[in-house]
Amino acid sequence: MMTRKQKLGTGIAAGLAMLLVAAVPLWAEPQAGQTIDKTNWQEVKDLLPESMLNYVKKGDYILKIGKLNYDPVPEPKFQSASESNGGKYGIDKEGGLIDPKTGKRPEYIYGFPFPKIDPKDPNAGVEVLWNKWYALFKTSQNYFPFSVDWVGRGGFERRITAQVSTMYYDGRAYRIPNPDATELREIIQVLGPASVQGIVQLTWRYMDNRPDSVWSYAPAIRRTRQLTSANRSDPFLGSDFVNDDSSLWFGKNQSFTWKLIGQQDVLVQTAGPDPVKLAAGQKWEGGQEWKSTSAFPGAKWGWDTQGWTGAPWVATNMIWVKRPVWVVEGQPKDPYYSYGRQVFYVDRENYGMYYKIIYNRAGEYWKTVMVDMDPAWNPDGSERYGLVAFTLAIDDKTDHAST
């Protein structure tokens, strides 16, 4: 039996609990024009991966909330092709893409192979990843000059320059012969400084479930050697990146096991409220070249921004906008792959990736890798391709980054 004193104590405790609940602020969703920093980070606590939220809380990131003037979805012809693919394709036991009627990979697909993802489907995770690849495949072939900068807490440290050329054989708008049955071929050439100039890496990825073929040329010894596909998870010339960090995931889907673990909205970075403008280049047999122009601002870094108080590796000229994403977990099958579990945030409409949260083989959090979202459109919007101003890898074990 409860005494009067015990009842009074219970009543006081209940009253305190009500007061405590009432004291918790109800944060509204951030609005365009608002700035989010370590003083009001609670307003975005449900809109960022945990590591990104921690960066805001400790002052590394200051977010300028913006709003898009367009809908970042693929062009109408790609959307139409995607819709027509509904129900046509399946997944084999290795995670490979197949035609269920033949049990084999189709020679060519255009559009998202899985236009409608059922979150309850056990293959939903790998279906998201295949859609991600077909968003890349439709660019047909790419040439990107790039640099990798080492950035510590003290700012810029050093830089290498390089270029990458990628030829996609599947998913192109204009189909081409594919006698070697390759999904893609990629060549990376290091241009400088002199100590690493001339290093070349070539990757062939096959349409079937075979591992990638990877070769590397080292000018210092004038030798080419064949590598295993797990070498794509080795640090790129000692940076915080690995080759498979390109576009956040540039590995072979069949080399991982995939699981859809959720869906949510997240804040992502973009260089402006409008699509990047594309200008027509040369016209080739079977296709048209499109180029980004000098109007695209690229990224401006914290270490080079006067008055910036956050981390030196932050892109300071971005606005942050909300996008719907799938959250997918990937586990490498190869025990020699450098990373362990990885969690990917993939746009539910255009299948671009925004964040990759990386754990080591022991299951401890290790890195966050991210890109911005900058779709590039031709003048009438009939051609739309993915473009990014930057890729950023933050190693939270060493408190260091590469951009």
Short mmCIF file of C-alpha atoms in Angstrom, two decimals:
data_model
loop_
_atom_site.label_atom_id
_atom_site.label_comp_id
_atom_site.label_asym_id
_atom_site.label_seq_id
_atom_site.Cartn_x
_atom_site.Cartn_y
_atom_site.Cartn_z
CA MET A 1 0.00 0.00 0.00
CA MET A 2 1.37 3.47 -0.94
CA THR A 3 1.61 6.06 1.86
CA ARG A 4 0.49 9.70 1.48
CA LYS A 5 4.16 10.76 1.42
CA GLN A 6 4.94 8.24 -1.35
CA LYS A 7 1.93 9.46 -3.35
CA LEU A 8 3.06 13.06 -2.96
CA GLY A 9 6.58 12.11 -4.12
CA THR A 10 5.13 10.32 -7.14
CA GLY A 11 3.03 13.37 -7.98
CA ILE A 12 6.05 15.66 -7.76
CA ALA A 13 8.11 13.31 -9.99
CA ALA A 14 5.32 13.20 -12.57
CA GLY A 15 5.07 16.99 -12.51
CA LEU A 16 8.84 17.32 -13.02
CA ALA A 17 8.67 14.86 -15.93
CA MET A 18 5.95 16.98 -17.55
CA LEU A 19 8.04 20.10 -17.07
CA LEU A 20 11.10 18.38 -18.57
CA VAL A 21 9.13 17.23 -21.59
CA ALA A 22 7.71 20.71 -22.08
CA ALA A 23 11.23 22.18 -21.92
CA VAL A 24 12.48 20.13 -24.90
CA PRO A 25 12.43 22.44 -27.97
CA LEU A 26 10.41 21.35 -30.99
CA TRP A 27 12.76 22.12 -33.87
CA ALA A 28 11.20 23.12 -37.17
CA GLU A 29 12.69 21.97 -40.44
CA PRO A 30 15.42 24.36 -41.69
CA GLN A 31 14.35 26.90 -44.31
CA ALA A 32 16.10 28.36 -47.35
CA GLY A 33 18.37 31.21 -46.28
CA GLN A 34 18.94 29.77 -42.81
CA THR A 35 22.42 28.99 -41.45
CA ILE A 36 22.98 25.85 -39.37
CA ASP A 37 26.06 25.62 -37.13
CA LYS A 38 27.08 24.25 -33.75
CA THR A 39 24.60 26.53 -31.97
CA ASN A 40 21.47 25.12 -33.65
CA TRP A 41 22.55 21.72 -34.98
CA GLN A 42 19.44 20.12 -33.46
CA GLU A 43 17.42 21.46 -36.38
CA VAL A 44 19.11 19.01 -38.76
CA LYS A 45 19.61 16.05 -36.41
CA ASP A 46 17.30 13.85 -38.51
CA LEU A 47 18.62 15.10 -41.87
CA LEU A 48 22.28 14.03 -41.77
CA PRO A 49 24.27 10.83 -41.25
CA GLU A 50 25.65 10.66 -37.70
CA SER A 51 29.22 11.51 -38.71
CA MET A 52 28.07 14.57 -40.66
CA LEU A 53 25.95 15.74 -37.73
CA ASN A 54 29.01 15.42 -35.47
CA TYR A 55 30.99 17.64 -37.85
CA VAL A 56 28.30 20.33 -37.50
CA LYS A 57 28.16 19.95 -33.73
CA LYS A 58 31.90 20.51 -33.31
CA GLY A 59 32.05 23.44 -35.74
CA ASP A 60 33.75 21.80 -38.72
CA TYR A 61 30.72 22.43 -40.94
CA ILE A 62 28.47 25.47 -41.28
CA LEU A 63 25.45 24.77 -43.51
CA LYS A 64 23.79 27.38 -45.71
CA ILE A 65 20.30 26.03 -46.42
CA GLY A 66 19.06 26.56 -49.97
CA LYS A 67 16.29 25.54 -52.34
CA LEU A 68 16.42 24.11 -55.86
CA ASN A 69 14.72 25.83 -58.78
CA TYR A 70 14.38 22.53 -60.66
CA ASP A 71 13.60 18.87 -60.11
CA PRO A 72 16.86 16.83 -60.32
CA VAL A 73 15.45 13.84 -62.19
CA PRO A 74 16.66 12.21 -65.44
CA GLU A 75 15.55 13.46 -68.85
CA PRO A 76 12.11 12.32 -70.15
CA LYS A 77 13.48 9.76 -72.66
CA PHE A 78 15.44 8.02 -69.86
CA GLN A 79 12.45 8.07 -67.53
CA SER A 80 10.26 6.57 -70.25
CA ALA A 81 12.80 3.81 -70.94
CA SER A 82 13.02 3.10 -67.20
CA GLU A 83 9.26 2.70 -66.88
CA SER A 84 9.23 0.22 -69.75
CA ASN A 85 11.85 -1.90 -67.90
CA GLY A 86 9.49 -2.63 -65.00
CA GLY A 87 9.29 -6.35 -64.25
CA LYS A 88 11.77 -7.36 -66.96
CA TYR A 89 14.90 -8.06 -64.91
CA GLY A 90 16.03 -9.98 -61.87
CA ILE A 91 19.03 -10.72 -59.62
CA ASP A 92 21.02 -13.97 -59.50
CA LYS A 93 22.55 -15.52 -56.38
CA GLU A 94 25.82 -13.59 -56.90
CA GLY A 95 24.04 -10.25 -57.12
CA GLY A 96 24.33 -10.10 -60.89
CA LEU A 97 21.70 -8.54 -63.14
CA ILE A 98 19.83 -11.11 -65.27
CA ASP A 99 16.90 -11.68 -67.58
CA PRO A 100 14.83 -14.25 -65.60
CA LYS A 101 13.81 -15.94 -68.86
CA THR A 102 17.41 -16.84 -69.76
CA GLY A 103 19.17 -16.61 -66.40
CA LYS A 104 21.86 -14.49 -68.10
CA ARG A 105 22.85 -10.84 -68.19
CA PRO A 106 21.13 -9.00 -71.07
CA GLU A 107 23.60 -7.69 -73.64
CA TYR A 108 22.23 -4.17 -73.32
CA ILE A 109 19.76 -2.23 -71.15
CA TYR A 110 18.85 1.45 -71.29
CA GLY A 111 17.11 3.14 -68.35
CA PHE A 112 16.87 2.06 -64.72
CA PRO A 113 16.45 -1.73 -64.72
CA PHE A 114 14.38 -1.52 -61.50
CA PRO A 115 12.13 1.56 -61.79
CA LYS A 116 10.10 0.55 -58.73
CA ILE A 117 11.93 -0.71 -55.64
CA ASP A 118 9.93 -2.75 -53.13
CA PRO A 119 11.59 -2.18 -49.72
CA LYS A 120 10.38 -5.63 -48.61
CA ASP A 121 12.18 -7.39 -51.48
CA PRO A 122 15.36 -9.12 -50.17
CA ASN A 123 17.10 -7.97 -53.37
CA ALA A 124 16.07 -4.32 -52.90
CA GLY A 125 19.58 -3.25 -51.81
CA VAL A 126 21.39 -4.58 -54.86
CA GLU A 127 18.58 -3.33 -57.13
CA VAL A 128 19.28 0.20 -55.84
CA LEU A 129 22.97 -0.30 -56.67
CA TRP A 130 22.19 -1.47 -60.22
CA ASN A 131 20.02 1.60 -60.77
CA LYS A 132 22.94 3.68 -59.52
CA TRP A 133 25.20 2.15 -62.18
CA TYR A 134 22.72 2.74 -65.01
CA ALA A 135 22.54 6.41 -64.02
CA LEU A 136 26.30 6.45 -64.71
CA PHE A 137 26.16 4.22 -67.80
CA LYS A 138 23.91 6.65 -69.67
CA THR A 139 26.78 9.17 -69.81
CA SER A 140 28.33 6.74 -72.35
CA GLN A 141 31.94 7.86 -71.97
CA ASN A 142 33.63 10.44 -69.78
CA TYR A 143 36.87 12.35 -69.60
CA PHE A 144 37.68 14.07 -66.29
CA PRO A 145 40.90 15.88 -65.45
CA PHE A 146 41.21 16.03 -61.65
CA SER A 147 43.52 16.74 -58.74
CA VAL A 148 43.80 15.10 -55.34
CA ASP A 149 44.71 17.42 -52.46
CA TRP A 150 45.98 16.27 -49.08
CA VAL A 151 44.46 18.53 -46.37
CA GLY A 152 45.18 18.42 -42.63
CA ARG A 153 43.98 20.59 -39.76
CA GLY A 154 46.69 23.06 -40.72
CA GLY A 155 45.37 23.37 -44.26
CA PHE A 156 46.61 22.36 -47.71
CA GLU A 157 49.59 19.97 -47.75
CA ARG A 158 50.26 18.65 -51.26
CA ARG A 159 48.61 17.81 -54.59
CA ILE A 160 48.76 15.35 -57.43
CA THR A 161 47.12 15.87 -60.83
CA ALA A 162 45.66 13.13 -63.00
CA GLN A 163 43.02 12.32 -65.57
CA VAL A 164 40.53 9.50 -65.93
CA SER A 165 38.74 8.25 -69.04
CA THR A 166 35.85 5.81 -68.76
CA MET A 167 34.04 3.97 -71.55
CA TYR A 168 30.69 2.39 -70.72
CA TYR A 169 29.41 -0.38 -73.00
CA ASP A 170 26.05 -1.02 -71.35
CA GLY A 171 23.34 1.54 -70.64
CA ARG A 172 24.50 4.05 -73.24
CA ALA A 173 21.95 6.14 -75.09
CA TYR A 174 23.57 4.93 -78.33
CA ARG A 175 24.51 1.26 -78.35
CA ILE A 176 27.94 0.29 -79.70
CA PRO A 177 29.56 -3.10 -80.48
CA ASN A 178 30.87 -4.95 -77.41
CA PRO A 179 32.89 -7.95 -78.68
CA ASP A 180 34.72 -8.47 -75.35
CA ALA A 181 31.51 -8.34 -73.29
CA THR A 182 32.83 -5.63 -71.00
CA GLU A 183 30.57 -3.49 -68.85
CA LEU A 184 33.14 -0.69 -68.67
CA ARG A 185 36.80 0.12 -69.20
CA GLU A 186 38.58 2.75 -67.14
CA ILE A 187 42.09 4.19 -67.40
CA ILE A 188 43.63 6.53 -64.81
CA GLN A 189 46.82 8.41 -65.70
CA VAL A 190 48.85 10.35 -63.14
CA LEU A 191 50.29 13.58 -64.59
CA GLY A 192 52.29 15.03 -61.72
CA PRO A 193 54.33 15.75 -59.71
CA ALA A 194 57.42 14.16 -61.24
CA SER A 195 57.78 11.57 -58.45
CA VAL A 196 54.55 9.84 -59.54
CA GLN A 197 54.17 11.03 -63.12
CA GLY A 198 53.40 8.28 -65.59
CA ILE A 199 51.67 5.83 -63.23
CA VAL A 200 48.75 4.26 -65.10
CA GLN A 201 45.98 1.93 -63.95
CA LEU A 202 43.60 0.13 -66.31
CA THR A 203 40.41 -1.69 -65.27
CA TRP A 204 38.21 -3.96 -67.37
CA ARG A 205 34.85 -4.90 -65.88
CA TYR A 206 32.97 -7.76 -67.49
CA MET A 207 29.25 -8.18 -68.10
CA ASP A 208 29.20 -11.52 -66.26
CA ASN A 209 30.10 -12.21 -62.62
CA ARG A 210 33.86 -12.53 -63.13
CA PRO A 211 36.05 -10.25 -60.98
CA ASP A 212 37.53 -7.15 -62.60
CA SER A 213 40.81 -7.38 -64.49
CA VAL A 214 43.15 -4.65 -63.22
CA TRP A 215 46.62 -3.71 -64.51
CA SER A 216 49.06 -1.09 -63.25
CA TYR A 217 52.10 0.44 -64.95
CA ALA A 218 54.95 1.76 -62.78
CA PRO A 219 57.35 3.99 -64.78
CA ALA A 220 60.10 3.74 -62.15
CA ILE A 221 60.61 0.06 -62.99
CA ARG A 222 59.07 0.18 -66.50
CA ARG A 223 56.85 -2.77 -65.69
CA THR A 224 53.16 -3.57 -65.99
CA ARG A 225 51.70 -5.97 -63.44
CA GLN A 226 48.26 -7.45 -63.04
CA LEU A 227 46.51 -6.74 -59.76
CA THR A 228 43.56 -8.35 -58.01
CA SER A 229 40.27 -6.48 -57.91
CA ALA A 230 40.80 -6.03 -54.14
CA ASN A 231 43.64 -3.62 -55.04
CA ARG A 232 40.94 -1.11 -55.95
CA SER A 233 40.47 -0.72 -52.19
CA ASP A 234 44.13 0.27 -51.60
CA PRO A 235 44.89 3.96 -50.89
CA PHE A 236 45.26 5.94 -54.11
CA LEU A 237 48.91 7.07 -54.05
CA GLY A 238 48.82 7.33 -50.26
CA SER A 239 45.74 9.59 -50.10
CA ASP A 240 42.60 9.06 -48.04
CA PHE A 241 40.83 7.76 -51.18
CA VAL A 242 40.69 4.33 -52.76
CA ASN A 243 39.72 3.76 -56.41
CA ASP A 244 36.30 2.44 -55.44
CA ASP A 245 35.52 5.78 -53.72
CA SER A 246 35.05 7.32 -57.18
CA SER A 247 31.37 8.33 -57.48
CA LEU A 248 31.30 6.90 -53.90
CA TRP A 249 30.94 3.40 -55.34
CA PHE A 250 32.93 2.32 -58.39
CA GLY A 251 33.27 -1.34 -57.52
CA LYS A 252 31.57 -4.36 -59.06
CA ASN A 253 28.18 -5.00 -57.48
CA GLN A 254 28.75 -8.75 -57.38
CA SER A 255 31.81 -8.27 -55.13
CA PHE A 256 29.58 -7.20 -52.21
CA THR A 257 26.45 -8.36 -50.43
CA TRP A 258 23.79 -5.64 -50.20
CA LYS A 259 20.93 -4.90 -47.84
CA LEU A 260 18.39 -2.07 -47.91
CA ILE A 261 18.26 -0.81 -44.31
CA GLY A 262 16.04 2.25 -44.62
CA GLN A 263 14.89 5.38 -46.39
CA GLN A 264 14.87 8.98 -45.24
CA ASP A 265 15.50 12.59 -46.28
CA VAL A 266 19.03 14.03 -46.03
CA LEU A 267 20.67 17.37 -46.67
CA VAL A 268 23.13 17.31 -49.56
CA GLN A 269 25.49 19.86 -51.04
CA THR A 270 25.09 21.56 -54.41
CA ALA A 271 26.92 24.44 -56.07
CA GLY A 272 23.76 26.38 -56.90
CA PRO A 273 19.97 26.36 -57.16
CA ASP A 274 19.97 25.69 -60.93
CA PRO A 275 21.38 22.86 -63.09
CA VAL A 276 24.93 23.19 -64.38
CA LYS A 277 24.89 24.36 -68.01
CA LEU A 278 26.20 22.02 -70.69
CA ALA A 279 27.49 23.21 -74.06
CA ALA A 280 27.55 21.08 -77.21
CA GLY A 281 30.97 19.85 -78.26
CA GLN A 282 31.90 17.65 -81.21
CA LYS A 283 29.31 15.47 -82.89
CA TRP A 284 30.45 11.87 -83.29
CA GLU A 285 29.01 8.91 -85.12
CA GLY A 286 26.25 7.72 -82.83
CA GLY A 287 26.36 10.56 -80.33
CA GLN A 288 26.90 14.15 -79.25
CA GLU A 289 29.63 15.41 -76.93
CA TRP A 290 28.55 17.65 -74.03
CA LYS A 291 30.91 19.78 -71.96
CA SER A 292 30.65 21.69 -68.72
CA THR A 293 31.57 25.35 -69.13
CA SER A 294 33.72 27.84 -67.23
CA ALA A 295 30.50 29.12 -65.60
CA PHE A 296 30.54 26.04 -63.33
CA PRO A 297 32.18 27.33 -60.13
CA GLY A 298 33.58 24.05 -58.81
CA ALA A 299 34.48 23.93 -55.13
CA LYS A 300 36.17 26.58 -52.98
CA TRP A 301 37.90 25.08 -49.95
CA GLY A 302 38.01 26.19 -46.35
CA TRP A 303 41.79 26.45 -46.37
CA ASP A 304 41.49 29.01 -49.20
CA THR A 305 38.45 30.96 -47.91
CA GLN A 306 39.15 34.11 -45.93
CA GLY A 307 37.27 34.22 -42.61
CA TRP A 308 36.25 30.56 -42.70
CA THR A 309 36.19 29.09 -39.18
CA GLY A 310 35.30 25.48 -39.96
CA ALA A 311 37.50 22.57 -41.06
CA PRO A 312 39.96 23.44 -43.86
CA TRP A 313 38.70 20.60 -46.09
CA VAL A 314 35.10 21.85 -46.27
CA ALA A 315 33.71 23.14 -49.60
CA THR A 316 32.57 26.59 -48.49
CA ASN A 317 30.58 27.72 -51.57
CA MET A 318 27.86 25.06 -51.41
CA ILE A 319 24.22 25.34 -50.43
CA TRP A 320 22.45 22.46 -48.71
CA VAL A 321 19.17 21.06 -50.01
CA LYS A 322 16.95 18.18 -48.92
CA ARG A 323 16.78 14.98 -50.99
CA PRO A 324 14.99 11.62 -50.47
CA VAL A 325 17.40 8.68 -50.22
CA TRP A 326 17.62 4.93 -49.88
CA VAL A 327 20.02 3.79 -47.16
CA VAL A 328 21.89 0.66 -48.28
CA GLU A 329 24.47 -1.42 -46.43
CA GLY A 330 27.26 -3.15 -48.35
CA GLN A 331 29.63 -5.86 -47.09
CA PRO A 332 32.70 -6.90 -49.15
CA LYS A 333 32.92 -10.59 -49.97
CA ASP A 334 36.72 -10.50 -50.39
CA PRO A 335 38.47 -10.80 -46.98
CA TYR A 336 41.40 -8.78 -48.38
CA TYR A 337 39.24 -5.76 -49.26
CA SER A 338 40.51 -2.83 -47.15
CA TYR A 339 37.11 -1.56 -46.00
CA GLY A 340 34.57 -3.45 -43.93
CA ARG A 341 30.90 -2.55 -43.75
CA GLN A 342 29.83 0.53 -45.70
CA VAL A 343 26.55 2.47 -45.60
CA PHE A 344 25.46 4.35 -48.73
CA TYR A 345 22.90 7.15 -49.12
CA VAL A 346 21.41 6.93 -52.64
CA ASP A 347 18.90 9.35 -54.17
CA ARG A 348 15.50 7.68 -54.58
CA GLU A 349 14.74 9.56 -57.81
CA ASN A 350 17.99 10.02 -59.75
CA TYR A 351 20.10 7.31 -58.00
CA GLY A 352 23.08 9.56 -57.41
CA MET A 353 25.06 8.82 -54.25
CA TYR A 354 25.75 11.47 -51.61
CA TYR A 355 27.40 9.80 -48.61
CA LYS A 356 29.39 6.65 -47.89
CA ILE A 357 30.01 5.82 -44.23
CA ILE A 358 32.93 3.38 -43.90
CA TYR A 359 33.81 0.96 -41.10
CA ASN A 360 37.01 -1.05 -40.77
CA ARG A 361 37.18 -4.83 -40.79
CA ALA A 362 36.74 -4.85 -37.00
CA GLY A 363 33.45 -2.98 -37.32
CA GLU A 364 34.72 0.39 -36.02
CA TYR A 365 33.69 3.63 -37.72
CA TRP A 366 36.54 4.91 -39.90
CA LYS A 367 35.73 7.38 -42.70
CA THR A 368 33.05 9.47 -44.33
CA VAL A 369 33.22 10.01 -48.09
CA MET A 370 30.84 12.44 -49.79
CA VAL A 371 30.08 14.18 -53.06
CA ASP A 372 27.93 17.13 -54.01
CA MET A 373 24.91 16.98 -56.33
CA ASP A 374 25.27 19.04 -59.50
CA PRO A 375 23.18 17.65 -62.38
CA ALA A 376 24.30 19.09 -65.73
CA TRP A 377 21.67 19.84 -68.38
CA ASN A 378 21.81 20.95 -71.99
CA PRO A 379 19.78 24.12 -72.83
CA ASP A 380 16.41 22.39 -73.34
CA GLY A 381 16.86 19.74 -70.65
CA SER A 382 16.67 16.86 -73.13
CA GLU A 383 20.17 15.68 -72.07
CA ARG A 384 20.90 15.44 -68.34
CA TYR A 385 24.04 13.99 -66.78
CA GLY A 386 25.60 13.71 -63.36
CA LEU A 387 28.39 16.13 -62.50
CA VAL A 388 30.13 16.82 -59.20
CA ALA A 389 32.31 19.70 -58.03
CA PHE A 390 34.20 17.50 -55.58
CA THR A 391 34.64 14.22 -53.79
CA LEU A 392 35.81 14.45 -50.17
CA ALA A 393 37.14 11.68 -47.93
CA ILE A 394 37.47 12.44 -44.20
CA ASP A 395 39.48 9.92 -42.17
CA ASP A 396 38.25 10.36 -38.60
CA LYS A 397 40.89 7.97 -37.27
CA THR A 398 43.69 10.34 -38.35
CA ASP A 399 41.68 13.63 -38.44
CA HIS A 400 42.81 14.15 -42.02
CA ALA A 401 41.13 14.51 -45.42
CA SER A 402 41.67 14.29 -49.14
CA THR A 403 39.67 16.28 -51.69
#
